[in-house]
């Protein structure tokens, strides 16, 4: 299935210069976009896997678009996930580095 960002909207207020926005995609996948000064700098696709009532895993594919601030963006995304695990309704989190794939996907989108 083709990956598309269907919609992005605010869920949690960020600090003065960082806004987190959240999008929901069908089939239990969620995109989390990280915005800096209203520019999309990173994106995550999270897939929720329920193993049992108490044990929910969230697999997050992490991609960073702003290569100048790559470390900051990754840190923001990790902080966002770990501080919002209850919002994500998960007990464990697995972050998968997909930076190269995300850069390629967005390069393809931008050339259309």
mmCIF file of N, CA and C in Angstrom:
data_model
loop_
_atom_site.group_PDB
_atom_site.id
_atom_site.type_symbol
_atom_site.label_atom_id
_atom_site.label_comp_id
_atom_site.label_asym_id
_atom_site.label_seq_id
_atom_site.Cartn_x
_atom_site.Cartn_y
_atom_site.Cartn_z
ATOM 1 N N UNK A 1 0.833 -1.199 0.000
ATOM 2 C CA UNK A 1 0.000 0.000 0.000
ATOM 3 C C UNK A 1 0.869 1.251 0.000
ATOM 4 N N UNK A 2 0.465 2.224 -0.793
ATOM 5 C CA UNK A 2 1.249 3.445 -0.918
ATOM 6 C C UNK A 2 1.137 4.279 0.357
ATOM 7 N N UNK A 3 2.260 4.835 0.807
ATOM 8 C CA UNK A 3 2.235 5.671 2.005
ATOM 9 C C UNK A 3 1.913 7.103 1.617
ATOM 10 N N UNK A 4 0.918 7.657 2.256
ATOM 11 C CA UNK A 4 0.563 9.048 1.995
ATOM 12 C C UNK A 4 0.221 9.719 3.306
ATOM 13 N N UNK A 5 0.602 10.978 3.407
ATOM 14 C CA UNK A 5 0.165 11.757 4.559
ATOM 15 C C UNK A 5 -1.195 12.319 4.183
ATOM 16 N N UNK A 6 -2.205 11.926 4.927
ATOM 17 C CA UNK A 6 -3.555 12.324 4.570
ATOM 18 C C UNK A 6 -3.931 13.663 5.189
ATOM 19 N N UNK A 7 -3.512 13.883 6.404
ATOM 20 C CA UNK A 7 -3.849 15.137 7.070
ATOM 21 C C UNK A 7 -2.915 15.327 8.251
ATOM 22 N N UNK A 8 -2.654 16.563 8.576
ATOM 23 C CA UNK A 8 -1.836 16.875 9.748
ATOM 24 C C UNK A 8 -2.588 17.902 10.587
ATOM 25 N N UNK A 9 -2.591 17.705 11.877
ATOM 26 C CA UNK A 9 -3.232 18.697 12.719
ATOM 27 C C UNK A 9 -2.615 18.679 14.105
ATOM 28 N N UNK A 10 -2.843 19.737 14.854
ATOM 29 C CA UNK A 10 -2.277 19.862 16.196
ATOM 30 C C UNK A 10 -2.932 18.870 17.148
ATOM 31 N N UNK A 11 -2.147 18.286 18.008
ATOM 32 C CA UNK A 11 -2.744 17.582 19.139
ATOM 33 C C UNK A 11 -2.183 18.105 20.439
ATOM 34 N N UNK A 12 -0.885 18.275 20.490
ATOM 35 C CA UNK A 12 -0.270 18.736 21.732
ATOM 36 C C UNK A 12 0.475 20.031 21.455
ATOM 37 N N UNK A 13 0.340 21.019 22.320
ATOM 38 C CA UNK A 13 1.064 22.261 22.094
ATOM 39 C C UNK A 13 2.557 22.046 22.289
ATOM 40 N N UNK A 14 3.346 22.614 21.413
ATOM 41 C CA UNK A 14 4.797 22.536 21.573
ATOM 42 C C UNK A 14 5.273 23.754 22.329
ATOM 43 N N UNK A 15 6.573 23.908 22.477
ATOM 44 C CA UNK A 15 7.080 25.131 23.082
ATOM 45 C C UNK A 15 7.058 26.223 22.023
ATOM 46 N N UNK A 16 7.658 27.365 22.305
ATOM 47 C CA UNK A 16 7.484 28.517 21.430
ATOM 48 C C UNK A 16 7.960 28.276 20.002
ATOM 49 N N UNK A 17 9.007 27.497 19.818
ATOM 50 C CA UNK A 17 9.505 27.366 18.449
ATOM 51 C C UNK A 17 9.352 25.960 17.882
ATOM 52 N N UNK A 18 8.741 25.052 18.623
ATOM 53 C CA UNK A 18 8.564 23.691 18.118
ATOM 54 C C UNK A 18 7.113 23.294 18.278
ATOM 55 N N UNK A 19 6.505 22.823 17.204
ATOM 56 C CA UNK A 19 5.124 22.360 17.297
ATOM 57 C C UNK A 19 5.097 20.902 16.875
ATOM 58 N N UNK A 20 4.397 20.119 17.650
ATOM 59 C CA UNK A 20 4.180 18.735 17.258
ATOM 60 C C UNK A 20 2.814 18.652 16.625
ATOM 61 N N UNK A 21 2.725 18.015 15.494
ATOM 62 C CA UNK A 21 1.428 17.804 14.869
ATOM 63 C C UNK A 21 1.284 16.314 14.624
ATOM 64 N N UNK A 22 0.088 15.912 14.462
ATOM 65 C CA UNK A 22 -0.217 14.487 14.486
ATOM 66 C C UNK A 22 -1.184 14.195 13.362
ATOM 67 N N UNK A 23 -0.986 13.141 12.691
ATOM 68 C CA UNK A 23 -1.962 12.755 11.676
ATOM 69 C C UNK A 23 -2.301 11.292 11.844
ATOM 70 N N UNK A 24 -3.494 10.955 11.469
ATOM 71 C CA UNK A 24 -3.941 9.572 11.608
ATOM 72 C C UNK A 24 -4.219 9.015 10.215
ATOM 73 N N UNK A 25 -3.771 7.813 9.980
ATOM 74 C CA UNK A 25 -3.966 7.155 8.708
ATOM 75 C C UNK A 25 -4.781 5.898 8.972
ATOM 76 N N UNK A 26 -5.430 5.399 7.951
ATOM 77 C CA UNK A 26 -6.244 4.213 8.152
ATOM 78 C C UNK A 26 -5.361 3.008 8.507
ATOM 79 N N UNK A 27 -5.979 1.942 8.916
ATOM 80 C CA UNK A 27 -5.313 0.682 9.284
ATOM 81 C C UNK A 27 -4.398 0.833 10.492
ATOM 82 N N UNK A 28 -4.832 1.619 11.447
ATOM 83 C CA UNK A 28 -4.149 1.696 12.732
ATOM 84 C C UNK A 28 -2.725 2.254 12.632
ATOM 85 N N UNK A 29 -2.410 2.934 11.559
ATOM 86 C CA UNK A 29 -1.108 3.585 11.447
ATOM 87 C C UNK A 29 -1.260 5.069 11.728
ATOM 88 N N UNK A 30 -0.269 5.634 12.386
ATOM 89 C CA UNK A 30 -0.327 7.057 12.695
ATOM 90 C C UNK A 30 0.949 7.711 12.208
ATOM 91 N N UNK A 31 0.778 8.856 11.582
ATOM 92 C CA UNK A 31 1.935 9.679 11.258
ATOM 93 C C UNK A 31 2.088 10.736 12.337
ATOM 94 N N UNK A 32 3.299 10.904 12.809
ATOM 95 C CA UNK A 32 3.587 12.008 13.717
ATOM 96 C C UNK A 32 4.560 12.900 12.969
ATOM 97 N N UNK A 33 4.160 14.106 12.726
ATOM 98 C CA UNK A 33 5.044 15.055 12.062
ATOM 99 C C UNK A 33 5.651 15.977 13.104
ATOM 100 N N UNK A 34 6.925 16.267 12.974
ATOM 101 C CA UNK A 34 7.572 17.224 13.868
ATOM 102 C C UNK A 34 7.848 18.485 13.058
ATOM 103 N N UNK A 35 7.319 19.590 13.565
ATOM 104 C CA UNK A 35 7.443 20.862 12.865
ATOM 105 C C UNK A 35 8.349 21.800 13.653
ATOM 106 N N UNK A 36 9.166 22.528 12.961
ATOM 107 C CA UNK A 36 10.004 23.543 13.583
ATOM 108 C C UNK A 36 9.784 24.828 12.798
ATOM 109 N N UNK A 37 9.308 25.863 13.487
ATOM 110 C CA UNK A 37 8.986 27.133 12.823
ATOM 111 C C UNK A 37 8.085 26.890 11.604
ATOM 112 N N UNK A 38 7.056 26.101 11.831
ATOM 113 C CA UNK A 38 6.051 25.771 10.809
ATOM 114 C C UNK A 38 6.596 25.041 9.592
ATOM 115 N N UNK A 39 7.793 24.484 9.709
ATOM 116 C CA UNK A 39 8.352 23.697 8.610
ATOM 117 C C UNK A 39 8.435 22.241 9.071
ATOM 118 N N UNK A 40 7.978 21.342 8.217
ATOM 119 C CA UNK A 40 8.035 19.921 8.557
ATOM 120 C C UNK A 40 9.489 19.457 8.510
ATOM 121 N N UNK A 41 10.014 19.054 9.656
ATOM 122 C CA UNK A 41 11.416 18.652 9.710
ATOM 123 C C UNK A 41 11.605 17.155 9.906
ATOM 124 N N UNK A 42 10.567 16.489 10.367
ATOM 125 C CA UNK A 42 10.706 15.051 10.579
ATOM 126 C C UNK A 42 9.348 14.394 10.576
ATOM 127 N N UNK A 43 9.361 13.115 10.355
ATOM 128 C CA UNK A 43 8.076 12.396 10.355
ATOM 129 C C UNK A 43 8.289 10.986 10.878
ATOM 130 N N UNK A 44 7.268 10.460 11.517
ATOM 131 C CA UNK A 44 7.303 9.095 11.998
ATOM 132 C C UNK A 44 6.030 8.416 11.568
ATOM 133 N N UNK A 45 6.141 7.172 11.202
ATOM 134 C CA UNK A 45 4.948 6.347 10.975
ATOM 135 C C UNK A 45 4.936 5.325 12.091
ATOM 136 N N UNK A 46 3.888 5.352 12.893
ATOM 137 C CA UNK A 46 3.820 4.391 13.990
ATOM 138 C C UNK A 46 2.756 3.349 13.699
ATOM 139 N N UNK A 47 3.101 2.117 13.944
ATOM 140 C CA UNK A 47 2.150 1.010 13.813
ATOM 141 C C UNK A 47 1.926 0.423 15.195
ATOM 142 N N UNK A 48 0.677 0.375 15.583
ATOM 143 C CA UNK A 48 0.353 -0.108 16.924
ATOM 144 C C UNK A 48 0.076 -1.604 16.863
ATOM 145 N N UNK A 49 0.771 -2.341 17.706
ATOM 146 C CA UNK A 49 0.590 -3.787 17.746
ATOM 147 C C UNK A 49 0.170 -4.168 19.160
ATOM 148 N N UNK A 50 -1.007 -4.710 19.295
ATOM 149 C CA UNK A 50 -1.501 -5.093 20.611
ATOM 150 C C UNK A 50 -1.173 -6.558 20.839
ATOM 151 N N UNK A 51 -0.297 -6.811 21.805
ATOM 152 C CA UNK A 51 0.095 -8.191 22.104
ATOM 153 C C UNK A 51 -0.809 -8.798 23.171
ATOM 154 N N UNK A 52 -1.194 -7.977 24.112
ATOM 155 C CA UNK A 52 -2.126 -8.412 25.149
ATOM 156 C C UNK A 52 -2.743 -7.138 25.704
ATOM 157 N N UNK A 53 -3.632 -7.297 26.648
ATOM 158 C CA UNK A 53 -4.298 -6.100 27.168
ATOM 159 C C UNK A 53 -3.298 -5.144 27.837
ATOM 160 N N UNK A 54 -2.263 -5.710 28.457
ATOM 161 C CA UNK A 54 -1.312 -4.872 29.191
ATOM 162 C C UNK A 54 -0.098 -4.493 28.346
ATOM 163 N N UNK A 55 0.078 -5.155 27.242
ATOM 164 C CA UNK A 55 1.331 -4.987 26.520
ATOM 165 C C UNK A 55 1.061 -4.528 25.087
ATOM 166 N N UNK A 56 1.242 -3.252 24.859
ATOM 167 C CA UNK A 56 1.032 -2.692 23.525
ATOM 168 C C UNK A 56 2.369 -2.169 23.014
ATOM 169 N N UNK A 57 2.753 -2.637 21.863
ATOM 170 C CA UNK A 57 4.011 -2.185 21.261
ATOM 171 C C UNK A 57 3.708 -1.151 20.189
ATOM 172 N N UNK A 58 4.523 -0.145 20.134
ATOM 173 C CA UNK A 58 4.411 0.814 19.046
ATOM 174 C C UNK A 58 5.720 0.800 18.282
ATOM 175 N N UNK A 59 5.647 0.471 17.021
ATOM 176 C CA UNK A 59 6.819 0.508 16.163
ATOM 177 C C UNK A 59 6.806 1.844 15.443
ATOM 178 N N UNK A 60 7.846 2.596 15.597
ATOM 179 C CA UNK A 60 7.887 3.911 14.965
ATOM 180 C C UNK A 60 9.029 3.959 13.970
ATOM 181 N N UNK A 61 8.678 4.184 12.725
ATOM 182 C CA UNK A 61 9.695 4.399 11.702
ATOM 183 C C UNK A 61 10.022 5.881 11.698
ATOM 184 N N UNK A 62 11.282 6.192 11.952
ATOM 185 C CA UNK A 62 11.679 7.578 12.149
ATOM 186 C C UNK A 62 12.410 8.090 10.918
ATOM 187 N N UNK A 63 11.988 9.242 10.448
ATOM 188 C CA UNK A 63 12.681 9.879 9.335
ATOM 189 C C UNK A 63 12.857 11.352 9.614
ATOM 190 N N UNK A 64 13.967 11.891 9.192
ATOM 191 C CA UNK A 64 14.265 13.302 9.426
ATOM 192 C C UNK A 64 14.480 13.982 8.087
ATOM 193 N N UNK A 65 13.811 15.110 7.903
ATOM 194 C CA UNK A 65 13.925 15.830 6.636
ATOM 195 C C UNK A 65 14.957 16.951 6.713
ATOM 196 N N UNK A 66 15.066 17.548 7.900
ATOM 197 C CA UNK A 66 15.986 18.674 8.062
ATOM 198 C C UNK A 66 17.350 18.140 8.460
ATOM 199 N N UNK A 67 18.208 17.941 7.479
ATOM 200 C CA UNK A 67 19.492 17.285 7.756
ATOM 201 C C UNK A 67 20.433 18.181 8.560
ATOM 202 N N UNK A 68 20.188 19.481 8.554
ATOM 203 C CA UNK A 68 21.062 20.377 9.321
ATOM 204 C C UNK A 68 20.861 20.196 10.820
ATOM 205 N N UNK A 69 19.640 19.837 11.193
ATOM 206 C CA UNK A 69 19.330 19.658 12.617
ATOM 207 C C UNK A 69 18.898 18.225 12.902
ATOM 208 N N UNK A 70 19.549 17.290 12.247
ATOM 209 C CA UNK A 70 19.110 15.901 12.325
ATOM 210 C C UNK A 70 19.087 15.365 13.757
ATOM 211 N N UNK A 71 20.141 15.646 14.512
ATOM 212 C CA UNK A 71 20.210 15.142 15.886
ATOM 213 C C UNK A 71 19.101 15.733 16.738
ATOM 214 N N UNK A 72 18.872 17.042 16.592
ATOM 215 C CA UNK A 72 17.807 17.698 17.360
ATOM 216 C C UNK A 72 16.445 17.120 17.008
ATOM 217 N N UNK A 73 16.223 16.890 15.714
ATOM 218 C CA UNK A 73 14.927 16.360 15.276
ATOM 219 C C UNK A 73 14.693 14.967 15.841
ATOM 220 N N UNK A 74 15.724 14.134 15.779
ATOM 221 C CA UNK A 74 15.583 12.776 16.317
ATOM 222 C C UNK A 74 15.299 12.825 17.809
ATOM 223 N N UNK A 75 16.009 13.693 18.503
ATOM 224 C CA UNK A 75 15.810 13.816 19.947
ATOM 225 C C UNK A 75 14.381 14.281 20.246
ATOM 226 N N UNK A 76 13.898 15.247 19.462
ATOM 227 C CA UNK A 76 12.529 15.734 19.658
ATOM 228 C C UNK A 76 11.521 14.604 19.491
ATOM 229 N N UNK A 77 11.753 13.780 18.471
ATOM 230 C CA UNK A 77 10.801 12.700 18.203
ATOM 231 C C UNK A 77 10.846 11.637 19.288
ATOM 232 N N UNK A 78 12.041 11.318 19.749
ATOM 233 C CA UNK A 78 12.166 10.327 20.822
ATOM 234 C C UNK A 78 11.527 10.871 22.100
ATOM 235 N N UNK A 79 11.824 12.145 22.405
ATOM 236 C CA UNK A 79 11.225 12.767 23.601
ATOM 237 C C UNK A 79 9.706 12.770 23.498
ATOM 238 N N UNK A 80 9.211 13.093 22.295
ATOM 239 C CA UNK A 80 7.765 13.157 22.079
ATOM 240 C C UNK A 80 7.134 11.796 22.363
ATOM 241 N N UNK A 81 7.750 10.756 21.827
ATOM 242 C CA UNK A 81 7.195 9.405 22.005
ATOM 243 C C UNK A 81 7.251 8.965 23.447
ATOM 244 N N UNK A 82 8.411 9.146 24.066
ATOM 245 C CA UNK A 82 8.557 8.636 25.428
ATOM 246 C C UNK A 82 7.681 9.418 26.406
ATOM 247 N N UNK A 83 7.495 10.710 26.157
ATOM 248 C CA UNK A 83 6.672 11.484 27.093
ATOM 249 C C UNK A 83 5.183 11.308 26.812
ATOM 250 N N UNK A 84 4.850 10.712 25.679
ATOM 251 C CA UNK A 84 3.430 10.552 25.328
ATOM 252 C C UNK A 84 3.038 9.094 25.130
ATOM 253 N N UNK A 85 3.746 8.199 25.817
ATOM 254 C CA UNK A 85 3.430 6.788 25.639
ATOM 255 C C UNK A 85 2.007 6.473 26.083
ATOM 256 N N UNK A 86 1.520 7.184 27.090
ATOM 257 C CA UNK A 86 0.144 6.933 27.512
ATOM 258 C C UNK A 86 -0.841 7.451 26.469
ATOM 259 N N UNK A 87 -0.498 8.563 25.814
ATOM 260 C CA UNK A 87 -1.356 9.091 24.748
ATOM 261 C C UNK A 87 -1.352 8.128 23.563
ATOM 262 N N UNK A 88 -0.167 7.588 23.273
ATOM 263 C CA UNK A 88 -0.049 6.610 22.196
ATOM 264 C C UNK A 88 -0.624 5.257 22.615
ATOM 265 N N UNK A 89 -0.987 5.160 23.899
ATOM 266 C CA UNK A 89 -1.557 3.935 24.464
ATOM 267 C C UNK A 89 -0.616 2.743 24.281
ATOM 268 N N UNK A 90 0.653 2.974 24.604
ATOM 269 C CA UNK A 90 1.580 1.855 24.470
ATOM 270 C C UNK A 90 2.397 1.697 25.745
ATOM 271 N N UNK A 91 2.847 0.489 25.967
ATOM 272 C CA UNK A 91 3.673 0.210 27.128
ATOM 273 C C UNK A 91 5.141 0.047 26.726
ATOM 274 N N UNK A 92 5.374 -0.237 25.457
ATOM 275 C CA UNK A 92 6.749 -0.348 24.969
ATOM 276 C C UNK A 92 6.854 0.364 23.633
ATOM 277 N N UNK A 93 8.039 0.826 23.359
ATOM 278 C CA UNK A 93 8.236 1.599 22.137
ATOM 279 C C UNK A 93 9.480 1.097 21.427
ATOM 280 N N UNK A 94 9.356 0.864 20.146
ATOM 281 C CA UNK A 94 10.512 0.476 19.346
ATOM 282 C C UNK A 94 10.669 1.500 18.233
ATOM 283 N N UNK A 95 11.760 2.225 18.256
ATOM 284 C CA UNK A 95 12.010 3.222 17.211
ATOM 285 C C UNK A 95 12.937 2.615 16.164
ATOM 286 N N UNK A 96 12.533 2.713 14.915
ATOM 287 C CA UNK A 96 13.321 2.149 13.825
ATOM 288 C C UNK A 96 13.797 3.297 12.948
ATOM 289 N N UNK A 97 15.074 3.334 12.714
ATOM 290 C CA UNK A 97 15.647 4.429 11.937
ATOM 291 C C UNK A 97 15.368 4.216 10.449
ATOM 292 N N UNK A 98 14.576 5.083 9.880
ATOM 293 C CA UNK A 98 14.234 4.988 8.461
ATOM 294 C C UNK A 98 14.575 6.298 7.755
ATOM 295 N N UNK A 99 15.624 6.974 8.226
ATOM 296 C CA UNK A 99 15.906 8.297 7.691
ATOM 297 C C UNK A 99 16.146 8.288 6.185
ATOM 298 N N UNK A 100 16.895 7.314 5.709
ATOM 299 C CA UNK A 100 17.204 7.287 4.277
ATOM 300 C C UNK A 100 15.948 7.092 3.436
ATOM 301 N N UNK A 101 15.094 6.166 3.865
ATOM 302 C CA UNK A 101 13.871 5.890 3.111
ATOM 303 C C UNK A 101 12.942 7.105 3.097
ATOM 304 N N UNK A 102 12.865 7.794 4.247
ATOM 305 C CA UNK A 102 11.986 8.957 4.330
ATOM 306 C C UNK A 102 12.490 10.080 3.432
ATOM 307 N N UNK A 103 13.800 10.275 3.432
ATOM 308 C CA UNK A 103 14.365 11.317 2.559
ATOM 309 C C UNK A 103 14.050 11.017 1.098
ATOM 310 N N UNK A 104 14.199 9.748 0.713
ATOM 311 C CA UNK A 104 13.906 9.365 -0.684
ATOM 312 C C UNK A 104 12.434 9.584 -1.005
ATOM 313 N N UNK A 105 11.561 9.174 -0.084
ATOM 314 C CA UNK A 105 10.122 9.312 -0.318
ATOM 315 C C UNK A 105 9.736 10.774 -0.486
ATOM 316 N N UNK A 106 10.297 11.630 0.370
ATOM 317 C CA UNK A 106 9.941 13.043 0.278
ATOM 318 C C UNK A 106 10.572 13.699 -0.943
ATOM 319 N N UNK A 107 11.730 13.234 -1.336
ATOM 320 C CA UNK A 107 12.344 13.759 -2.567
ATOM 321 C C UNK A 107 11.446 13.431 -3.755
ATOM 322 N N UNK A 108 10.904 12.215 -3.768
ATOM 323 C CA UNK A 108 9.994 11.807 -4.843
ATOM 324 C C UNK A 108 8.713 12.634 -4.832
ATOM 325 N N UNK A 109 8.190 12.900 -3.625
ATOM 326 C CA UNK A 109 6.960 13.695 -3.518
ATOM 327 C C UNK A 109 7.188 15.112 -4.038
ATOM 328 N N UNK A 110 8.352 15.672 -3.694
ATOM 329 C CA UNK A 110 8.631 17.057 -4.064
ATOM 330 C C UNK A 110 8.890 17.240 -5.547
ATOM 331 N N UNK A 111 9.231 16.153 -6.245
ATOM 332 C CA UNK A 111 9.526 16.287 -7.673
ATOM 333 C C UNK A 111 8.282 16.118 -8.542
ATOM 334 N N UNK A 112 7.159 15.770 -7.902
ATOM 335 C CA UNK A 112 5.931 15.573 -8.698
ATOM 336 C C UNK A 112 5.341 16.902 -9.120
#
